[in-house]
PDB file of C-alpha atoms in Angstrom:
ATOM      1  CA  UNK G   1      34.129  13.864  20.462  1.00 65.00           C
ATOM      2  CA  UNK G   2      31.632  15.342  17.830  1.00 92.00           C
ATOM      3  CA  UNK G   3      28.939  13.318  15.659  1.00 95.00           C
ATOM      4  CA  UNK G   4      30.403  13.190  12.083  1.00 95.00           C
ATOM      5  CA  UNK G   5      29.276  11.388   9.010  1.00 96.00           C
ATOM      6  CA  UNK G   6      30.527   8.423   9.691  1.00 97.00           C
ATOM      7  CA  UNK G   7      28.990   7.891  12.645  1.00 97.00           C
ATOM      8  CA  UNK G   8      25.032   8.474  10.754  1.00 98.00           C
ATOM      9  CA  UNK G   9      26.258   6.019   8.339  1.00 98.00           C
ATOM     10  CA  UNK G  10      27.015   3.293  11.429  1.00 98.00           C
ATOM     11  CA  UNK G  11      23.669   4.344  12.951  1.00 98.00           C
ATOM     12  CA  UNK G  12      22.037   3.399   9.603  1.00 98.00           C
ATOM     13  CA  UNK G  13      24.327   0.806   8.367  1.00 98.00           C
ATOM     14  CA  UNK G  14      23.191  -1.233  11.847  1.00 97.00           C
ATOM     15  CA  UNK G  15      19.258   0.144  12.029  1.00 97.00           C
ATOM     16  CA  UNK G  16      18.763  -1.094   7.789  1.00 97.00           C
ATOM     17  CA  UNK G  17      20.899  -4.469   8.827  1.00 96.00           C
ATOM     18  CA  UNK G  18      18.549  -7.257   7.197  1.00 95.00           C
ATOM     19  CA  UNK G  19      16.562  -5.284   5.276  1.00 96.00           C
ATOM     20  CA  UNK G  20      15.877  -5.574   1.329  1.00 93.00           C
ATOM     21  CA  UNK G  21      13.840  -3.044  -1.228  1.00 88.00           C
ATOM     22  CA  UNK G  22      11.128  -3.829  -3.366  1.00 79.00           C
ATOM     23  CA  UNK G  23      13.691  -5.202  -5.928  1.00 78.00           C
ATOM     24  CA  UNK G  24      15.593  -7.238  -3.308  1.00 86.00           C
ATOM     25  CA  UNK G  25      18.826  -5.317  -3.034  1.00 89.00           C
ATOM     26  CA  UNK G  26      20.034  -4.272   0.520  1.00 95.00           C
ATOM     27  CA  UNK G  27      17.684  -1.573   1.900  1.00 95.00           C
ATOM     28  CA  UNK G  28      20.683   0.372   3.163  1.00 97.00           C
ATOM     29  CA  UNK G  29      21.800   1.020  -0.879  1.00 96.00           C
ATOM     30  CA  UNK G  30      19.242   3.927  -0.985  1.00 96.00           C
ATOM     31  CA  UNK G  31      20.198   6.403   2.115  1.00 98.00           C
ATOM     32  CA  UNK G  32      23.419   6.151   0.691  1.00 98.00           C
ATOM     33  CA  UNK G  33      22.719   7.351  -2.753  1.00 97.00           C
ATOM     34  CA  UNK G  34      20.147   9.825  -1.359  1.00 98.00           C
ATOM     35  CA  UNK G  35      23.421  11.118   1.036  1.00 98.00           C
ATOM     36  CA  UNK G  36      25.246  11.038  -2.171  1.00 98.00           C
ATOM     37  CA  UNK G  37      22.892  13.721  -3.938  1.00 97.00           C
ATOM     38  CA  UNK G  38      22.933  15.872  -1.224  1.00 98.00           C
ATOM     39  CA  UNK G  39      25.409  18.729  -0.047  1.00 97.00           C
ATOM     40  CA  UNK G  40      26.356  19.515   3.328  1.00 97.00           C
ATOM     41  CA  UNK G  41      27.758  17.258   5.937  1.00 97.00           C
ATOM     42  CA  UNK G  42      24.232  17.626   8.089  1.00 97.00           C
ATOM     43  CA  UNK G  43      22.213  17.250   4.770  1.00 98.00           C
ATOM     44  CA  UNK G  44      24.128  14.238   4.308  1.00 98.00           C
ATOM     45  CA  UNK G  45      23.518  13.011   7.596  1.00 98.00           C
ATOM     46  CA  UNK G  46      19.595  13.718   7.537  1.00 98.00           C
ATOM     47  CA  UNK G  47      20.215  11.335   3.878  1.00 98.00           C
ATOM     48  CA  UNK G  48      21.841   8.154   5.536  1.00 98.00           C
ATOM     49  CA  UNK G  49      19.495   8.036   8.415  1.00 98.00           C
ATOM     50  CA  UNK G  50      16.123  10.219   6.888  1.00 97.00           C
ATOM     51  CA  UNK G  51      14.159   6.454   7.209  1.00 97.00           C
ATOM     52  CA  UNK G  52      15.635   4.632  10.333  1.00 97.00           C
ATOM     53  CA  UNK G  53      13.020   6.772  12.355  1.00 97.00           C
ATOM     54  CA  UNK G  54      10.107   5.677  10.225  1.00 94.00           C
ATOM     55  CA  UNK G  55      11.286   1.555   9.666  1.00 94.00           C
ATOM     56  CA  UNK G  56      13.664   0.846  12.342  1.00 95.00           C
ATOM     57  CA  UNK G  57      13.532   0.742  16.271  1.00 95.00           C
ATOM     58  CA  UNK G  58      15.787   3.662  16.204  1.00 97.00           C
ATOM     59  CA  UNK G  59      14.544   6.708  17.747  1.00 97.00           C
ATOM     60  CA  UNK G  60      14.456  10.310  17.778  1.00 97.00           C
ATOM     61  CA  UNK G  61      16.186   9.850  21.027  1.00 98.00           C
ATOM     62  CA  UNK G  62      18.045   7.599  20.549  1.00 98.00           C
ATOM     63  CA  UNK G  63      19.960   9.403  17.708  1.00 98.00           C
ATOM     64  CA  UNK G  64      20.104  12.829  20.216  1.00 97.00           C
ATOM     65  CA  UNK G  65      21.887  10.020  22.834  1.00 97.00           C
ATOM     66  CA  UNK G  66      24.503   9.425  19.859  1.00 97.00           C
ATOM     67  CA  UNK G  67      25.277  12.927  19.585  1.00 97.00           C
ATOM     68  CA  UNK G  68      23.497  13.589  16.719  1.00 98.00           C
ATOM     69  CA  UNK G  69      22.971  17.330  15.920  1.00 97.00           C
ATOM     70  CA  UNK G  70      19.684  19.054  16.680  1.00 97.00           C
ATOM     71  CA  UNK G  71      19.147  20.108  13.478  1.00 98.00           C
ATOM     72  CA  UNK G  72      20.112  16.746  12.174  1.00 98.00           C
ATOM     73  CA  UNK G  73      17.097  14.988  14.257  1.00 98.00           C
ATOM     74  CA  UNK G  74      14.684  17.746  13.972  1.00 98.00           C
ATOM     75  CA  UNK G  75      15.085  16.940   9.336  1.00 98.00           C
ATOM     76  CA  UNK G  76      14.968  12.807  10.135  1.00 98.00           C
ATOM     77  CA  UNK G  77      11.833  13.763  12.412  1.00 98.00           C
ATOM     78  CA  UNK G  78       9.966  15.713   9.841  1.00 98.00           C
ATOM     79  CA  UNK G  79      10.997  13.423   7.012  1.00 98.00           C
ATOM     80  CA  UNK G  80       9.428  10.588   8.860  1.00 97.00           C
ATOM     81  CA  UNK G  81       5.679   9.636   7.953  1.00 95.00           C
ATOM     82  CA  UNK G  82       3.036   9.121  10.820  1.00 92.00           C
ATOM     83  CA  UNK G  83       0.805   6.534  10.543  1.00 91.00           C
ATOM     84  CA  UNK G  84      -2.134   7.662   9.058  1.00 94.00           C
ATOM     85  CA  UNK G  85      -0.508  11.100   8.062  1.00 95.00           C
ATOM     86  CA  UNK G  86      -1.992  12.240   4.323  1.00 95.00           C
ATOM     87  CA  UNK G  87       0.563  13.260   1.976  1.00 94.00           C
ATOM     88  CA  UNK G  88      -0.289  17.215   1.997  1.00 95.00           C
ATOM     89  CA  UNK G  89       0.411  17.196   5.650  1.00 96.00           C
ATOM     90  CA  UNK G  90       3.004  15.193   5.459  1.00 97.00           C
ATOM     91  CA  UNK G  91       4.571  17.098   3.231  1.00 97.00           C
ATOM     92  CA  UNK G  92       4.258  20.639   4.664  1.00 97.00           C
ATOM     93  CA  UNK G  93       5.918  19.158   7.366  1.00 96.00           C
ATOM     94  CA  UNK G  94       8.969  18.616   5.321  1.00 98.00           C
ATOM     95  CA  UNK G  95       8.936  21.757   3.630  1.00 97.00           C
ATOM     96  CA  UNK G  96       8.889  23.783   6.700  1.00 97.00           C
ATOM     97  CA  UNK G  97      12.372  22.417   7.323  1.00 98.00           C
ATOM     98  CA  UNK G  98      15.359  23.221   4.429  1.00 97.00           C
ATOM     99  CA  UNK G  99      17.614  20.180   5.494  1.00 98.00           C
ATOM    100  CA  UNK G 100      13.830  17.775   4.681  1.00 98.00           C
ATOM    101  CA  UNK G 101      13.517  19.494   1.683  1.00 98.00           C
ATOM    102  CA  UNK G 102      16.542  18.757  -0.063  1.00 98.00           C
ATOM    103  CA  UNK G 103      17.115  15.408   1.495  1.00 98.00           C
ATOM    104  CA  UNK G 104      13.412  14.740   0.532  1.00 98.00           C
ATOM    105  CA  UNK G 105      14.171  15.956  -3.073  1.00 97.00           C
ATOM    106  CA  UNK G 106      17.655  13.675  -2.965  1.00 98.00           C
ATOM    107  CA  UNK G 107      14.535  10.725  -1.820  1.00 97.00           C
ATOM    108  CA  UNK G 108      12.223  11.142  -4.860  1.00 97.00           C
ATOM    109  CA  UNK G 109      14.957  11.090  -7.533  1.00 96.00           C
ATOM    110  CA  UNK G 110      16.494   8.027  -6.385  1.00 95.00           C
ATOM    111  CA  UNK G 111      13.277   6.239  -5.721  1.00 92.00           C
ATOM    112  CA  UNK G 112      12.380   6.957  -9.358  1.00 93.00           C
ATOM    113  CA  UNK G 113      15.414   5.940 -10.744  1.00 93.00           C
ATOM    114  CA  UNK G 114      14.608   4.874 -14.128  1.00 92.00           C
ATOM    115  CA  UNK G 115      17.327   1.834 -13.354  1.00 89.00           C
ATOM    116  CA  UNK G 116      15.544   0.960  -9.738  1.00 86.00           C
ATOM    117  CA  UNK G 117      11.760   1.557 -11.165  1.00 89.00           C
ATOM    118  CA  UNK G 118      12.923  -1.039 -14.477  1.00 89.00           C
ATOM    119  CA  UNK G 119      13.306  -3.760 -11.492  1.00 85.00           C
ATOM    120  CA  UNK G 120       9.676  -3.737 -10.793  1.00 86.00           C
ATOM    121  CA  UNK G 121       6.436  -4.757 -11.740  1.00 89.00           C
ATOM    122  CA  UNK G 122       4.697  -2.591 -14.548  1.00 92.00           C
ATOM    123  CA  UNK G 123       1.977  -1.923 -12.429  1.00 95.00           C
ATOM    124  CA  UNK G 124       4.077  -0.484  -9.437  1.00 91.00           C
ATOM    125  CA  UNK G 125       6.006   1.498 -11.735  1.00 92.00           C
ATOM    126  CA  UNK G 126       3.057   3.207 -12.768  1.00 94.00           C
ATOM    127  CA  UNK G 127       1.652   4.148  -9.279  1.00 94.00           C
ATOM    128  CA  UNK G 128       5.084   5.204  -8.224  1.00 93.00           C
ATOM    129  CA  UNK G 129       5.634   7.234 -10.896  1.00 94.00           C
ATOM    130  CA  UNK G 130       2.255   9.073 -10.188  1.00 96.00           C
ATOM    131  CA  UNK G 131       2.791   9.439  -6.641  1.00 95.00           C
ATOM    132  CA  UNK G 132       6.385  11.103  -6.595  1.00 96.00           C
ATOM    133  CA  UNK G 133       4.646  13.295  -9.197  1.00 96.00           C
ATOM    134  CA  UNK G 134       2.688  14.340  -6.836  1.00 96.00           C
ATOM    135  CA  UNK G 135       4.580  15.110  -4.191  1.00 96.00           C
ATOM    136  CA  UNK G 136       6.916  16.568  -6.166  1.00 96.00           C
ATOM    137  CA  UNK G 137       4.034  19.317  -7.652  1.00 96.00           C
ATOM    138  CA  UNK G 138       3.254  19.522  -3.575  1.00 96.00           C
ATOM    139  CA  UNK G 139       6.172  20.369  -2.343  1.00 97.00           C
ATOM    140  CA  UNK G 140       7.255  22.629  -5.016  1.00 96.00           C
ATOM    141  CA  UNK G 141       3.730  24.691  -4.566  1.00 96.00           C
ATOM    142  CA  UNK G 142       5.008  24.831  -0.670  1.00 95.00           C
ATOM    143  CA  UNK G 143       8.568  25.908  -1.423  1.00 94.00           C
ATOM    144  CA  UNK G 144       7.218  28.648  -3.934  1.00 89.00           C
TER     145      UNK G 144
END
């Protein structure tokens, strides 16, 4: 039996379970809308589960156990922030991997949603704005 979409979307639907965003909603609404602006079924994958690595228990491992495909891991892996880890190096991380980079792309737009950034405070609106700016200008001067 082979890993399909389905079974990402479990894998996050159960990792997310309990969590809310910064405007309250279920934390689980954004990898789905980021899987929704991707294409591919292992881009959409990567999507669902690109932050159950980086704020869940849910490992590396642990999705290579499910039957997750390599390639699938090796995007959720890079799209994952280290503690510590500046943006720049962060970022070439992602951009050294094509499924990152378009899942990462799918990230940005949805977390600057002008609906989503309305919900929140002036102030955080502002230094989100300016920091998906950012790494937007970053990782287009590494995909270049």
């Amino acid at each position: 039996m082979s890993f399909v979409l389905d079974d990402a979307i479990r894998i996050a639907r159960a990792a997310h379970a309990g969590q809310v965003d910064k405007g309250g909603k279920p934390y689980i609404d954004h990898p789905l809308r980021v899987l929704a602006r991707v294409k591919g079924a292992h881009a959409q994958m990567a999507a669902v589960l690109h932050d159950v690595v980086e704020d869940t228990s849910v490992t590396a491992s642990d999705l290579r156990s499910a039957g997750c495909p390599e390639d699938v891991v090796v995007a959720v892996i890079a799209l994952s922030k280290v503690p510590g880890e500046t943006m720049p190096s962060y970022l070439r991380r992602v951009a050294a991997d094509p499924i990152a980079v378009q899942v990462k792309r799918a990230d940005i737009a949805d977390n600057t949603d002008p609906q989503r950034l309305a919900m929140l405070e002036p102030e955080t609106q502002d230094r989100l704005r300016a920091k998906y700016a950012e790494a937007i200008r970053l990782l287009d001067e590494l995909t270049s």
